[in-house]
PDB file of C-alpha atoms in Angstrom:
ATOM      1  CA  UNK A   1       0.000   0.000   0.000  1.00 94.00           C
ATOM      2  CA  UNK A   2       1.354   3.494  -0.809  1.00 98.00           C
ATOM      3  CA  UNK A   3       2.626   5.513   2.138  1.00 98.00           C
ATOM      4  CA  UNK A   4       0.631   8.569   1.010  1.00 98.00           C
ATOM      5  CA  UNK A   5      -3.125   8.122   0.644  1.00 98.00           C
ATOM      6  CA  UNK A   6      -4.571  11.455   1.832  1.00 98.00           C
ATOM      7  CA  UNK A   7      -3.925  13.771  -1.131  1.00 98.00           C
ATOM      8  CA  UNK A   8      -4.471  12.983  -4.792  1.00 98.00           C
ATOM      9  CA  UNK A   9      -1.267  12.091  -6.622  1.00 98.00           C
ATOM     10  CA  UNK A  10      -1.274  15.403  -8.438  1.00 98.00           C
ATOM     11  CA  UNK A  11       1.104  15.780 -11.387  1.00 98.00           C
ATOM     12  CA  UNK A  12       1.948  19.100 -12.946  1.00 98.00           C
ATOM     13  CA  UNK A  13       3.992  22.275 -13.008  1.00 98.00           C
ATOM     14  CA  UNK A  14       4.784  25.589 -11.364  1.00 98.00           C
ATOM     15  CA  UNK A  15       3.688  28.607 -13.414  1.00 98.00           C
ATOM     16  CA  UNK A  16       5.718  31.731 -12.705  1.00 98.00           C
ATOM     17  CA  UNK A  17       3.378  34.523 -13.823  1.00 98.00           C
ATOM     18  CA  UNK A  18       3.099  35.908 -10.251  1.00 98.00           C
ATOM     19  CA  UNK A  19       6.566  34.909  -9.069  1.00 97.00           C
ATOM     20  CA  UNK A  20       8.499  38.171  -8.440  1.00 97.00           C
ATOM     21  CA  UNK A  21       7.886  41.816  -7.573  1.00 97.00           C
ATOM     22  CA  UNK A  22       8.052  42.590 -11.306  1.00 97.00           C
ATOM     23  CA  UNK A  23       5.788  39.789 -12.579  1.00 98.00           C
ATOM     24  CA  UNK A  24       2.894  40.741 -14.842  1.00 96.00           C
ATOM     25  CA  UNK A  25       0.289  38.201 -13.802  1.00 97.00           C
ATOM     26  CA  UNK A  26      -0.470  37.654 -17.484  1.00 97.00           C
ATOM     27  CA  UNK A  27      -1.414  34.010 -17.177  1.00 97.00           C
ATOM     28  CA  UNK A  28      -1.484  32.036 -20.431  1.00 97.00           C
ATOM     29  CA  UNK A  29      -4.510  29.926 -21.253  1.00 98.00           C
ATOM     30  CA  UNK A  30      -2.266  27.914 -23.578  1.00 98.00           C
ATOM     31  CA  UNK A  31      -0.290  26.730 -20.548  1.00 98.00           C
ATOM     32  CA  UNK A  32      -3.408  25.308 -18.916  1.00 98.00           C
ATOM     33  CA  UNK A  33      -4.630  23.820 -22.196  1.00 98.00           C
ATOM     34  CA  UNK A  34      -1.340  22.084 -22.966  1.00 98.00           C
ATOM     35  CA  UNK A  35      -0.850  20.869 -19.390  1.00 98.00           C
ATOM     36  CA  UNK A  36      -4.331  19.349 -19.458  1.00 98.00           C
ATOM     37  CA  UNK A  37      -3.983  17.916 -22.973  1.00 98.00           C
ATOM     38  CA  UNK A  38      -0.755  16.180 -21.957  1.00 98.00           C
ATOM     39  CA  UNK A  39      -2.542  14.459 -19.064  1.00 98.00           C
ATOM     40  CA  UNK A  40      -1.491  16.555 -16.060  1.00 98.00           C
ATOM     41  CA  UNK A  41      -3.833  17.860 -13.375  1.00 98.00           C
ATOM     42  CA  UNK A  42      -1.958  20.304 -11.122  1.00 99.00           C
ATOM     43  CA  UNK A  43      -0.580  23.838 -11.262  1.00 98.00           C
ATOM     44  CA  UNK A  44       1.200  25.599  -8.410  1.00 98.00           C
ATOM     45  CA  UNK A  45       1.349  29.382  -8.520  1.00 98.00           C
ATOM     46  CA  UNK A  46       4.274  30.784  -6.506  1.00 98.00           C
ATOM     47  CA  UNK A  47       3.187  34.371  -5.860  1.00 98.00           C
ATOM     48  CA  UNK A  48       4.635  37.628  -4.516  1.00 98.00           C
ATOM     49  CA  UNK A  49       2.238  39.461  -2.205  1.00 98.00           C
ATOM     50  CA  UNK A  50       3.508  42.906  -3.219  1.00 98.00           C
ATOM     51  CA  UNK A  51       1.874  42.397  -6.624  1.00 98.00           C
ATOM     52  CA  UNK A  52      -1.628  42.735  -5.177  1.00 98.00           C
ATOM     53  CA  UNK A  53      -1.078  45.609  -2.750  1.00 98.00           C
ATOM     54  CA  UNK A  54      -0.893  49.353  -3.407  1.00 97.00           C
ATOM     55  CA  UNK A  55       1.976  51.675  -2.428  1.00 95.00           C
ATOM     56  CA  UNK A  56       3.677  48.942  -0.396  1.00 95.00           C
ATOM     57  CA  UNK A  57       0.795  48.986   2.087  1.00 97.00           C
ATOM     58  CA  UNK A  58       0.087  45.391   3.114  1.00 96.00           C
ATOM     59  CA  UNK A  59      -3.509  46.306   3.938  1.00 97.00           C
ATOM     60  CA  UNK A  60      -4.409  47.980   0.632  1.00 98.00           C
ATOM     61  CA  UNK A  61      -5.387  45.210  -1.825  1.00 98.00           C
ATOM     62  CA  UNK A  62      -4.958  45.975  -5.514  1.00 98.00           C
ATOM     63  CA  UNK A  63      -8.018  44.572  -7.219  1.00 98.00           C
ATOM     64  CA  UNK A  64      -6.756  44.397 -10.829  1.00 98.00           C
ATOM     65  CA  UNK A  65      -3.994  41.939  -9.856  1.00 98.00           C
ATOM     66  CA  UNK A  66      -6.337  39.911  -7.669  1.00 98.00           C
ATOM     67  CA  UNK A  67      -8.572  39.557 -10.716  1.00 98.00           C
ATOM     68  CA  UNK A  68      -5.627  38.053 -12.626  1.00 98.00           C
ATOM     69  CA  UNK A  69      -5.276  35.450  -9.868  1.00 98.00           C
ATOM     70  CA  UNK A  70      -9.025  34.845 -10.179  1.00 98.00           C
ATOM     71  CA  UNK A  71      -8.460  34.119 -13.855  1.00 98.00           C
ATOM     72  CA  UNK A  72      -5.832  31.482 -13.054  1.00 98.00           C
ATOM     73  CA  UNK A  73      -8.248  29.785 -10.665  1.00 98.00           C
ATOM     74  CA  UNK A  74     -10.958  29.915 -13.340  1.00 98.00           C
ATOM     75  CA  UNK A  75      -8.641  28.429 -15.970  1.00 98.00           C
ATOM     76  CA  UNK A  76      -7.826  25.588 -13.600  1.00 98.00           C
ATOM     77  CA  UNK A  77     -11.528  24.858 -13.268  1.00 98.00           C
ATOM     78  CA  UNK A  78     -12.038  25.072 -17.034  1.00 98.00           C
ATOM     79  CA  UNK A  79      -9.259  22.590 -17.808  1.00 98.00           C
ATOM     80  CA  UNK A  80      -9.696  20.199 -14.876  1.00 98.00           C
ATOM     81  CA  UNK A  81      -6.475  21.316 -13.165  1.00 98.00           C
ATOM     82  CA  UNK A  82      -6.079  21.723  -9.418  1.00 98.00           C
ATOM     83  CA  UNK A  83      -4.608  25.151  -8.604  1.00 99.00           C
ATOM     84  CA  UNK A  84      -2.414  25.592  -5.520  1.00 99.00           C
ATOM     85  CA  UNK A  85      -1.824  29.207  -4.493  1.00 99.00           C
ATOM     86  CA  UNK A  86       1.527  29.689  -2.781  1.00 98.00           C
ATOM     87  CA  UNK A  87       3.086  32.762  -1.198  1.00 98.00           C
ATOM     88  CA  UNK A  88       6.615  32.668  -2.592  1.00 98.00           C
ATOM     89  CA  UNK A  89       7.010  36.081  -1.011  1.00 98.00           C
ATOM     90  CA  UNK A  90       4.912  36.456   2.125  1.00 98.00           C
ATOM     91  CA  UNK A  91       4.849  39.473   4.431  1.00 98.00           C
ATOM     92  CA  UNK A  92       8.127  39.034   6.307  1.00 98.00           C
ATOM     93  CA  UNK A  93       9.710  36.122   4.434  1.00 98.00           C
ATOM     94  CA  UNK A  94      10.965  34.946   1.045  1.00 98.00           C
ATOM     95  CA  UNK A  95      13.869  32.906  -0.250  1.00 96.00           C
ATOM     96  CA  UNK A  96      14.029  35.381  -3.138  1.00 95.00           C
ATOM     97  CA  UNK A  97      16.537  38.124  -2.332  1.00 93.00           C
ATOM     98  CA  UNK A  98      15.170  40.766  -4.702  1.00 94.00           C
ATOM     99  CA  UNK A  99      13.534  42.703  -1.848  1.00 95.00           C
ATOM    100  CA  UNK A 100      14.274  43.243   1.850  1.00 95.00           C
ATOM    101  CA  UNK A 101      11.144  42.641   3.909  1.00 96.00           C
ATOM    102  CA  UNK A 102      10.363  45.282   6.561  1.00 94.00           C
ATOM    103  CA  UNK A 103       9.597  42.646   9.203  1.00 96.00           C
ATOM    104  CA  UNK A 104      10.130  38.970  10.079  1.00 97.00           C
ATOM    105  CA  UNK A 105       7.202  36.600   9.616  1.00 98.00           C
ATOM    106  CA  UNK A 106       8.574  34.181  12.196  1.00 98.00           C
ATOM    107  CA  UNK A 107       9.345  36.713  14.936  1.00 98.00           C
ATOM    108  CA  UNK A 108       7.165  39.816  14.449  1.00 98.00           C
ATOM    109  CA  UNK A 109       3.454  39.924  15.234  1.00 98.00           C
ATOM    110  CA  UNK A 110       3.058  42.714  12.689  1.00 98.00           C
ATOM    111  CA  UNK A 111       4.224  40.411   9.918  1.00 98.00           C
ATOM    112  CA  UNK A 112       2.040  37.533  11.084  1.00 98.00           C
ATOM    113  CA  UNK A 113      -0.985  39.843  11.215  1.00 98.00           C
ATOM    114  CA  UNK A 114      -0.362  40.879   7.597  1.00 98.00           C
ATOM    115  CA  UNK A 115       0.192  37.269   6.553  1.00 98.00           C
ATOM    116  CA  UNK A 116      -3.113  36.245   8.107  1.00 98.00           C
ATOM    117  CA  UNK A 117      -4.858  39.245   6.538  1.00 98.00           C
ATOM    118  CA  UNK A 118      -3.832  38.094   3.067  1.00 98.00           C
ATOM    119  CA  UNK A 119      -4.722  34.456   3.554  1.00 98.00           C
ATOM    120  CA  UNK A 120      -8.110  35.423   4.919  1.00 98.00           C
ATOM    121  CA  UNK A 121      -8.520  37.704   1.894  1.00 98.00           C
ATOM    122  CA  UNK A 122      -8.079  34.695  -0.384  1.00 98.00           C
ATOM    123  CA  UNK A 123     -10.182  32.470   1.872  1.00 98.00           C
ATOM    124  CA  UNK A 124     -13.104  34.904   1.554  1.00 98.00           C
ATOM    125  CA  UNK A 125     -12.542  35.400  -2.142  1.00 98.00           C
ATOM    126  CA  UNK A 126     -12.582  31.698  -2.984  1.00 98.00           C
ATOM    127  CA  UNK A 127     -14.972  30.381  -0.351  1.00 98.00           C
ATOM    128  CA  UNK A 128     -17.249  27.863  -2.024  1.00 96.00           C
ATOM    129  CA  UNK A 129     -14.629  26.561  -4.476  1.00 98.00           C
ATOM    130  CA  UNK A 130     -14.011  22.967  -3.356  1.00 98.00           C
ATOM    131  CA  UNK A 131     -10.605  21.875  -2.144  1.00 98.00           C
ATOM    132  CA  UNK A 132     -10.527  19.338  -4.965  1.00 98.00           C
ATOM    133  CA  UNK A 133      -9.982  22.364  -7.223  1.00 98.00           C
ATOM    134  CA  UNK A 134      -8.041  24.806  -5.032  1.00 99.00           C
ATOM    135  CA  UNK A 135      -5.546  24.640  -2.167  1.00 98.00           C
ATOM    136  CA  UNK A 136      -3.524  27.169  -0.180  1.00 99.00           C
ATOM    137  CA  UNK A 137       0.237  26.494   0.130  1.00 99.00           C
ATOM    138  CA  UNK A 138       1.113  28.878   2.958  1.00 98.00           C
ATOM    139  CA  UNK A 139       4.688  30.006   2.352  1.00 98.00           C
ATOM    140  CA  UNK A 140       7.449  28.787   0.096  1.00 98.00           C
ATOM    141  CA  UNK A 141      10.415  26.948   1.634  1.00 98.00           C
ATOM    142  CA  UNK A 142      10.933  28.113   5.214  1.00 98.00           C
ATOM    143  CA  UNK A 143      14.655  28.138   5.955  1.00 97.00           C
ATOM    144  CA  UNK A 144      16.566  25.834   8.263  1.00 97.00           C
ATOM    145  CA  UNK A 145      15.583  26.492  11.885  1.00 97.00           C
ATOM    146  CA  UNK A 146      17.899  28.779  13.840  1.00 97.00           C
ATOM    147  CA  UNK A 147      17.525  30.782  17.041  1.00 95.00           C
ATOM    148  CA  UNK A 148      18.015  34.076  15.206  1.00 93.00           C
ATOM    149  CA  UNK A 149      15.714  33.784  12.196  1.00 94.00           C
ATOM    150  CA  UNK A 150      13.158  31.036  12.863  1.00 98.00           C
ATOM    151  CA  UNK A 151      12.948  28.158  15.327  1.00 98.00           C
ATOM    152  CA  UNK A 152      10.736  25.126  14.812  1.00 98.00           C
ATOM    153  CA  UNK A 153       8.500  26.582  17.503  1.00 98.00           C
ATOM    154  CA  UNK A 154       8.244  29.864  15.586  1.00 98.00           C
ATOM    155  CA  UNK A 155       7.308  28.000  12.417  1.00 98.00           C
ATOM    156  CA  UNK A 156       4.715  25.872  14.182  1.00 98.00           C
ATOM    157  CA  UNK A 157       3.156  28.924  15.842  1.00 98.00           C
ATOM    158  CA  UNK A 158       2.836  30.783  12.524  1.00 98.00           C
ATOM    159  CA  UNK A 159       1.376  27.781  10.703  1.00 98.00           C
ATOM    160  CA  UNK A 160      -1.144  26.973  13.423  1.00 98.00           C
ATOM    161  CA  UNK A 161      -2.285  30.585  13.724  1.00 98.00           C
ATOM    162  CA  UNK A 162      -2.683  30.954   9.969  1.00 98.00           C
ATOM    163  CA  UNK A 163      -4.524  27.664   9.498  1.00 98.00           C
ATOM    164  CA  UNK A 164      -6.928  28.632  12.290  1.00 98.00           C
ATOM    165  CA  UNK A 165      -7.523  32.019  10.643  1.00 98.00           C
ATOM    166  CA  UNK A 166      -8.211  30.446   7.236  1.00 98.00           C
ATOM    167  CA  UNK A 167     -10.611  27.955   8.794  1.00 98.00           C
ATOM    168  CA  UNK A 168     -12.511  30.755  10.520  1.00 98.00           C
ATOM    169  CA  UNK A 169     -13.470  31.905   7.036  1.00 98.00           C
ATOM    170  CA  UNK A 170     -13.455  28.632   5.065  1.00 98.00           C
ATOM    171  CA  UNK A 171     -13.366  25.555   7.314  1.00 98.00           C
ATOM    172  CA  UNK A 172     -13.039  23.136   4.393  1.00 97.00           C
ATOM    173  CA  UNK A 173     -10.111  24.720   2.566  1.00 98.00           C
ATOM    174  CA  UNK A 174      -7.156  22.395   1.990  1.00 98.00           C
ATOM    175  CA  UNK A 175      -3.968  23.934   3.380  1.00 98.00           C
ATOM    176  CA  UNK A 176      -0.403  22.801   2.638  1.00 98.00           C
ATOM    177  CA  UNK A 177       2.822  23.674   4.466  1.00 98.00           C
ATOM    178  CA  UNK A 178       6.195  23.468   2.732  1.00 98.00           C
ATOM    179  CA  UNK A 179       8.909  21.523   4.489  1.00 98.00           C
ATOM    180  CA  UNK A 180      11.556  23.283   6.550  1.00 98.00           C
ATOM    181  CA  UNK A 181      15.144  23.689   5.350  1.00 98.00           C
ATOM    182  CA  UNK A 182      13.879  24.933   2.000  1.00 98.00           C
ATOM    183  CA  UNK A 183      11.370  22.130   1.577  1.00 98.00           C
ATOM    184  CA  UNK A 184      13.599  19.256   2.610  1.00 98.00           C
ATOM    185  CA  UNK A 185      12.554  18.540   6.217  1.00 98.00           C
ATOM    186  CA  UNK A 186       9.033  17.450   7.234  1.00 98.00           C
ATOM    187  CA  UNK A 187       7.245  18.852  10.286  1.00 98.00           C
ATOM    188  CA  UNK A 188       5.789  15.888  12.179  1.00 98.00           C
ATOM    189  CA  UNK A 189       4.854  18.302  14.985  1.00 98.00           C
ATOM    190  CA  UNK A 190       2.066  19.524  12.669  1.00 98.00           C
ATOM    191  CA  UNK A 191       0.704  16.045  11.971  1.00 98.00           C
ATOM    192  CA  UNK A 192      -2.428  16.624  14.080  1.00 98.00           C
ATOM    193  CA  UNK A 193      -3.417  19.758  12.151  1.00 98.00           C
ATOM    194  CA  UNK A 194      -5.110  18.104   9.184  1.00 98.00           C
ATOM    195  CA  UNK A 195      -2.984  19.870   6.562  1.00 98.00           C
ATOM    196  CA  UNK A 196      -0.770  18.543   3.792  1.00 98.00           C
ATOM    197  CA  UNK A 197       2.991  19.015   3.591  1.00 99.00           C
ATOM    198  CA  UNK A 198       5.171  19.637   0.547  1.00 98.00           C
ATOM    199  CA  UNK A 199       8.646  18.244  -0.136  1.00 98.00           C
ATOM    200  CA  UNK A 200      11.143  18.986  -2.921  1.00 98.00           C
ATOM    201  CA  UNK A 201      12.982  17.129  -5.676  1.00 98.00           C
ATOM    202  CA  UNK A 202      16.231  19.092  -5.758  1.00 98.00           C
ATOM    203  CA  UNK A 203      18.603  16.654  -4.068  1.00 98.00           C
ATOM    204  CA  UNK A 204      21.476  16.477  -4.737  1.00 98.00           C
ATOM    205  CA  UNK A 205      21.928  20.174  -5.403  1.00 98.00           C
ATOM    206  CA  UNK A 206      24.817  19.642  -7.792  1.00 98.00           C
ATOM    207  CA  UNK A 207      22.384  17.986 -10.208  1.00 98.00           C
ATOM    208  CA  UNK A 208      19.454  20.361  -9.739  1.00 98.00           C
ATOM    209  CA  UNK A 209      21.324  23.670  -9.413  1.00 98.00           C
ATOM    210  CA  UNK A 210      24.548  23.287 -11.412  1.00 98.00           C
ATOM    211  CA  UNK A 211      25.717  26.809 -12.449  1.00 98.00           C
ATOM    212  CA  UNK A 212      22.800  28.461 -10.614  1.00 98.00           C
ATOM    213  CA  UNK A 213      24.056  31.852  -9.450  1.00 96.00           C
ATOM    214  CA  UNK A 214      21.498  32.205  -6.624  1.00 95.00           C
ATOM    215  CA  UNK A 215      23.076  29.242  -4.801  1.00 95.00           C
ATOM    216  CA  UNK A 216      26.650  30.083  -5.897  1.00 96.00           C
ATOM    217  CA  UNK A 217      26.699  27.085  -8.197  1.00 96.00           C
ATOM    218  CA  UNK A 218      28.765  28.642 -10.979  1.00 96.00           C
ATOM    219  CA  UNK A 219      31.991  26.971  -9.866  1.00 95.00           C
ATOM    220  CA  UNK A 220      30.653  23.505  -9.183  1.00 98.00           C
ATOM    221  CA  UNK A 221      32.059  20.587 -11.201  1.00 97.00           C
ATOM    222  CA  UNK A 222      29.985  19.044 -13.969  1.00 97.00           C
ATOM    223  CA  UNK A 223      27.369  16.765 -12.345  1.00 98.00           C
ATOM    224  CA  UNK A 224      26.988  13.087 -13.101  1.00 98.00           C
ATOM    225  CA  UNK A 225      24.306  10.628 -12.029  1.00 98.00           C
ATOM    226  CA  UNK A 226      25.042   8.689  -9.922  1.00 98.00           C
ATOM    227  CA  UNK A 227      27.863  10.846  -8.605  1.00 98.00           C
ATOM    228  CA  UNK A 228      29.214  13.123  -5.898  1.00 97.00           C
ATOM    229  CA  UNK A 229      27.419  16.174  -4.519  1.00 97.00           C
ATOM    230  CA  UNK A 230      29.267  19.436  -3.911  1.00 95.00           C
ATOM    231  CA  UNK A 231      30.358  18.163  -0.493  1.00 94.00           C
ATOM    232  CA  UNK A 232      31.798  15.016  -2.034  1.00 95.00           C
ATOM    233  CA  UNK A 233      29.057  12.750  -0.673  1.00 97.00           C
ATOM    234  CA  UNK A 234      28.122  10.045  -3.176  1.00 98.00           C
ATOM    235  CA  UNK A 235      24.514  10.137  -4.359  1.00 98.00           C
ATOM    236  CA  UNK A 236      22.682   7.325  -6.114  1.00 98.00           C
ATOM    237  CA  UNK A 237      19.254   5.706  -6.091  1.00 98.00           C
ATOM    238  CA  UNK A 238      19.799   4.286  -2.600  1.00 98.00           C
ATOM    239  CA  UNK A 239      20.849   7.678  -1.226  1.00 98.00           C
ATOM    240  CA  UNK A 240      17.739   9.254  -2.788  1.00 98.00           C
ATOM    241  CA  UNK A 241      15.559   6.646  -1.090  1.00 98.00           C
ATOM    242  CA  UNK A 242      17.162   7.561   2.228  1.00 98.00           C
ATOM    243  CA  UNK A 243      16.506  11.241   1.528  1.00 98.00           C
ATOM    244  CA  UNK A 244      12.772  10.665   1.078  1.00 98.00           C
ATOM    245  CA  UNK A 245      12.340   8.182   3.925  1.00 98.00           C
ATOM    246  CA  UNK A 246      11.359  10.886   6.421  1.00 98.00           C
ATOM    247  CA  UNK A 247       8.598  11.991   4.086  1.00 98.00           C
ATOM    248  CA  UNK A 248       7.318   8.441   3.744  1.00 98.00           C
ATOM    249  CA  UNK A 249       7.349   8.161   7.536  1.00 98.00           C
ATOM    250  CA  UNK A 250       5.313  11.375   7.740  1.00 98.00           C
ATOM    251  CA  UNK A 251       2.825  10.082   5.182  1.00 98.00           C
ATOM    252  CA  UNK A 252       2.355   6.893   7.188  1.00 98.00           C
ATOM    253  CA  UNK A 253       1.320   9.116  10.109  1.00 97.00           C
ATOM    254  CA  UNK A 254      -1.721  10.076   8.026  1.00 98.00           C
ATOM    255  CA  UNK A 255      -0.324  13.324   6.590  1.00 98.00           C
ATOM    256  CA  UNK A 256      -0.887  14.150   2.933  1.00 98.00           C
ATOM    257  CA  UNK A 257       2.421  14.647   1.104  1.00 98.00           C
ATOM    258  CA  UNK A 258       3.066  16.189  -2.302  1.00 98.00           C
ATOM    259  CA  UNK A 259       6.317  17.239  -3.995  1.00 98.00           C
ATOM    260  CA  UNK A 260       5.606  20.878  -4.784  1.00 98.00           C
ATOM    261  CA  UNK A 261       8.819  21.624  -6.677  1.00 98.00           C
ATOM    262  CA  UNK A 262      11.537  19.701  -8.457  1.00 98.00           C
ATOM    263  CA  UNK A 263      13.709  19.746 -11.520  1.00 98.00           C
ATOM    264  CA  UNK A 264      17.121  20.816 -12.779  1.00 98.00           C
ATOM    265  CA  UNK A 265      18.578  24.044 -14.137  1.00 98.00           C
ATOM    266  CA  UNK A 266      19.263  24.137 -17.867  1.00 98.00           C
ATOM    267  CA  UNK A 267      23.053  23.741 -17.552  1.00 98.00           C
ATOM    268  CA  UNK A 268      22.896  20.227 -16.111  1.00 98.00           C
ATOM    269  CA  UNK A 269      23.518  17.715 -18.914  1.00 98.00           C
ATOM    270  CA  UNK A 270      20.197  16.523 -20.271  1.00 98.00           C
ATOM    271  CA  UNK A 271      20.986  12.828 -19.962  1.00 98.00           C
ATOM    272  CA  UNK A 272      21.894  13.379 -16.291  1.00 98.00           C
ATOM    273  CA  UNK A 273      18.589  15.169 -15.681  1.00 98.00           C
ATOM    274  CA  UNK A 274      16.570  12.369 -17.270  1.00 98.00           C
ATOM    275  CA  UNK A 275      18.312   9.556 -15.383  1.00 98.00           C
ATOM    276  CA  UNK A 276      18.156  11.378 -12.043  1.00 98.00           C
ATOM    277  CA  UNK A 277      14.553  12.487 -12.342  1.00 98.00           C
ATOM    278  CA  UNK A 278      13.455   9.017 -13.408  1.00 98.00           C
ATOM    279  CA  UNK A 279      14.916   7.712 -10.154  1.00 98.00           C
ATOM    280  CA  UNK A 280      13.047  10.437  -8.216  1.00 98.00           C
ATOM    281  CA  UNK A 281       9.764   9.551  -9.882  1.00 98.00           C
ATOM    282  CA  UNK A 282      10.295   5.815  -9.463  1.00 98.00           C
ATOM    283  CA  UNK A 283      10.721   6.401  -5.716  1.00 98.00           C
ATOM    284  CA  UNK A 284       7.798   8.784  -5.194  1.00 98.00           C
ATOM    285  CA  UNK A 285       5.174   7.309  -7.519  1.00 98.00           C
ATOM    286  CA  UNK A 286       4.624   3.895  -5.850  1.00 98.00           C
ATOM    287  CA  UNK A 287       4.258   5.738  -2.533  1.00 98.00           C
ATOM    288  CA  UNK A 288       1.414   7.872  -3.870  1.00 98.00           C
ATOM    289  CA  UNK A 289       3.368  11.139  -3.894  1.00 98.00           C
ATOM    290  CA  UNK A 290       2.756  13.420  -6.861  1.00 98.00           C
ATOM    291  CA  UNK A 291       4.992  16.186  -8.190  1.00 98.00           C
ATOM    292  CA  UNK A 292       5.023  19.688  -9.651  1.00 98.00           C
ATOM    293  CA  UNK A 293       7.989  20.444 -11.891  1.00 98.00           C
ATOM    294  CA  UNK A 294       9.759  23.772 -11.496  1.00 98.00           C
ATOM    295  CA  UNK A 295       8.820  25.065 -13.972  1.00 97.00           C
ATOM    296  CA  UNK A 296       6.680  24.724 -17.114  1.00 98.00           C
ATOM    297  CA  UNK A 297       8.147  27.392 -19.372  1.00 97.00           C
ATOM    298  CA  UNK A 298      11.689  28.375 -18.484  1.00 97.00           C
ATOM    299  CA  UNK A 299      15.110  27.149 -17.508  1.00 98.00           C
ATOM    300  CA  UNK A 300      13.951  24.173 -15.396  1.00 98.00           C
ATOM    301  CA  UNK A 301      10.988  23.290 -17.581  1.00 98.00           C
ATOM    302  CA  UNK A 302       9.878  21.399 -20.629  1.00 98.00           C
ATOM    303  CA  UNK A 303       9.076  24.458 -22.772  1.00 98.00           C
ATOM    304  CA  UNK A 304      11.666  27.093 -23.764  1.00 98.00           C
ATOM    305  CA  UNK A 305      14.219  25.765 -21.285  1.00 98.00           C
ATOM    306  CA  UNK A 306      17.287  27.055 -23.195  1.00 97.00           C
ATOM    307  CA  UNK A 307      19.190  23.780 -22.844  1.00 98.00           C
ATOM    308  CA  UNK A 308      22.019  23.554 -25.343  1.00 97.00           C
ATOM    309  CA  UNK A 309      22.091  19.758 -25.602  1.00 97.00           C
ATOM    310  CA  UNK A 310      18.455  19.071 -26.545  1.00 97.00           C
ATOM    311  CA  UNK A 311      16.909  18.527 -29.954  1.00 96.00           C
ATOM    312  CA  UNK A 312      13.813  20.636 -29.386  1.00 98.00           C
ATOM    313  CA  UNK A 313      10.499  20.075 -31.115  1.00 98.00           C
ATOM    314  CA  UNK A 314       8.725  23.154 -32.442  1.00 98.00           C
ATOM    315  CA  UNK A 315       5.492  23.554 -30.496  1.00 98.00           C
ATOM    316  CA  UNK A 316       3.299  26.460 -31.643  1.00 97.00           C
ATOM    317  CA  UNK A 317       6.350  28.690 -31.885  1.00 97.00           C
ATOM    318  CA  UNK A 318       7.894  27.393 -28.655  1.00 98.00           C
ATOM    319  CA  UNK A 319      10.698  24.893 -28.068  1.00 98.00           C
ATOM    320  CA  UNK A 320       9.392  21.676 -26.505  1.00 98.00           C
ATOM    321  CA  UNK A 321      11.654  19.190 -24.727  1.00 98.00           C
ATOM    322  CA  UNK A 322       9.748  16.121 -25.866  1.00 98.00           C
ATOM    323  CA  UNK A 323      12.043  13.647 -24.076  1.00 98.00           C
ATOM    324  CA  UNK A 324      11.474  15.269 -20.689  1.00 98.00           C
ATOM    325  CA  UNK A 325       7.738  15.575 -21.329  1.00 98.00           C
ATOM    326  CA  UNK A 326       7.433  11.903 -22.183  1.00 98.00           C
ATOM    327  CA  UNK A 327       9.392  10.911 -19.088  1.00 98.00           C
ATOM    328  CA  UNK A 328       6.956  12.875 -16.910  1.00 98.00           C
ATOM    329  CA  UNK A 329       3.938  11.385 -18.688  1.00 98.00           C
ATOM    330  CA  UNK A 330       5.105   7.896 -17.753  1.00 98.00           C
ATOM    331  CA  UNK A 331       4.507   8.728 -14.087  1.00 98.00           C
TER     332      UNK A 331
END
């Protein structure tokens, strides 16, 4: 029996139309159509909260951008795709370094109040849409716990307070919490809360983030699979199984688990990506754990990924990585 039986085994992609402070929110219906036509059923929208506020005032919603998020939710419904809204930048926290937040989500009540305000805003806006179609993924990739920035107790307090606030408005809404340590570590202390948790498929980092400047990967040696990580530790299928064991243990506690992000930057050799990601999928799939590739269009994706070692197929004026697509469709 699969370890994970609570959530559907969603399969899909992250769409980045609301990803940064400069994103347009111009969601593409083609993306939803193609994702659905190819047999997938899940889209995660990593979003930046500053897009839907005015004059950097966390309590002044900007309706035109909220209407663009509405459109994404509507497109999901139209094409039979579950939409998961995620705060990639929340009031007081983001892994993206493009902006310095004025407060700390994990330490400051002011930040938590703003965080709750926004999630209740969405809870009111989408009340009545069933959780089979829409979920709330609270905040992208909380960092590794530390006394200075965020302890496990801080994280638990923020999650519990926010879930309670969402349920005040919409008791049935499905809520998901990303794993700690940037999505790698589960939170069994939240197992009683009735929420899902989201892991990642980025290990080992030398495969997923080779030459990625935001993790200082430019000087890393060319990755192989199996092969050493940056630290010199050998990674193979067995080591991957060990990596995911904690998530399987969490799932067997009755917690829904989904892999909300995974994939490899365009500089990793294509044959390495395919062999590695097949191993990831062969581990997660029998355990009932679905996945959401980072991303759909772009340097980790299957469309317009800018890989230099791929024979792309022309797809309505875009470059389609057919090999990667067909690998994903097998799972």
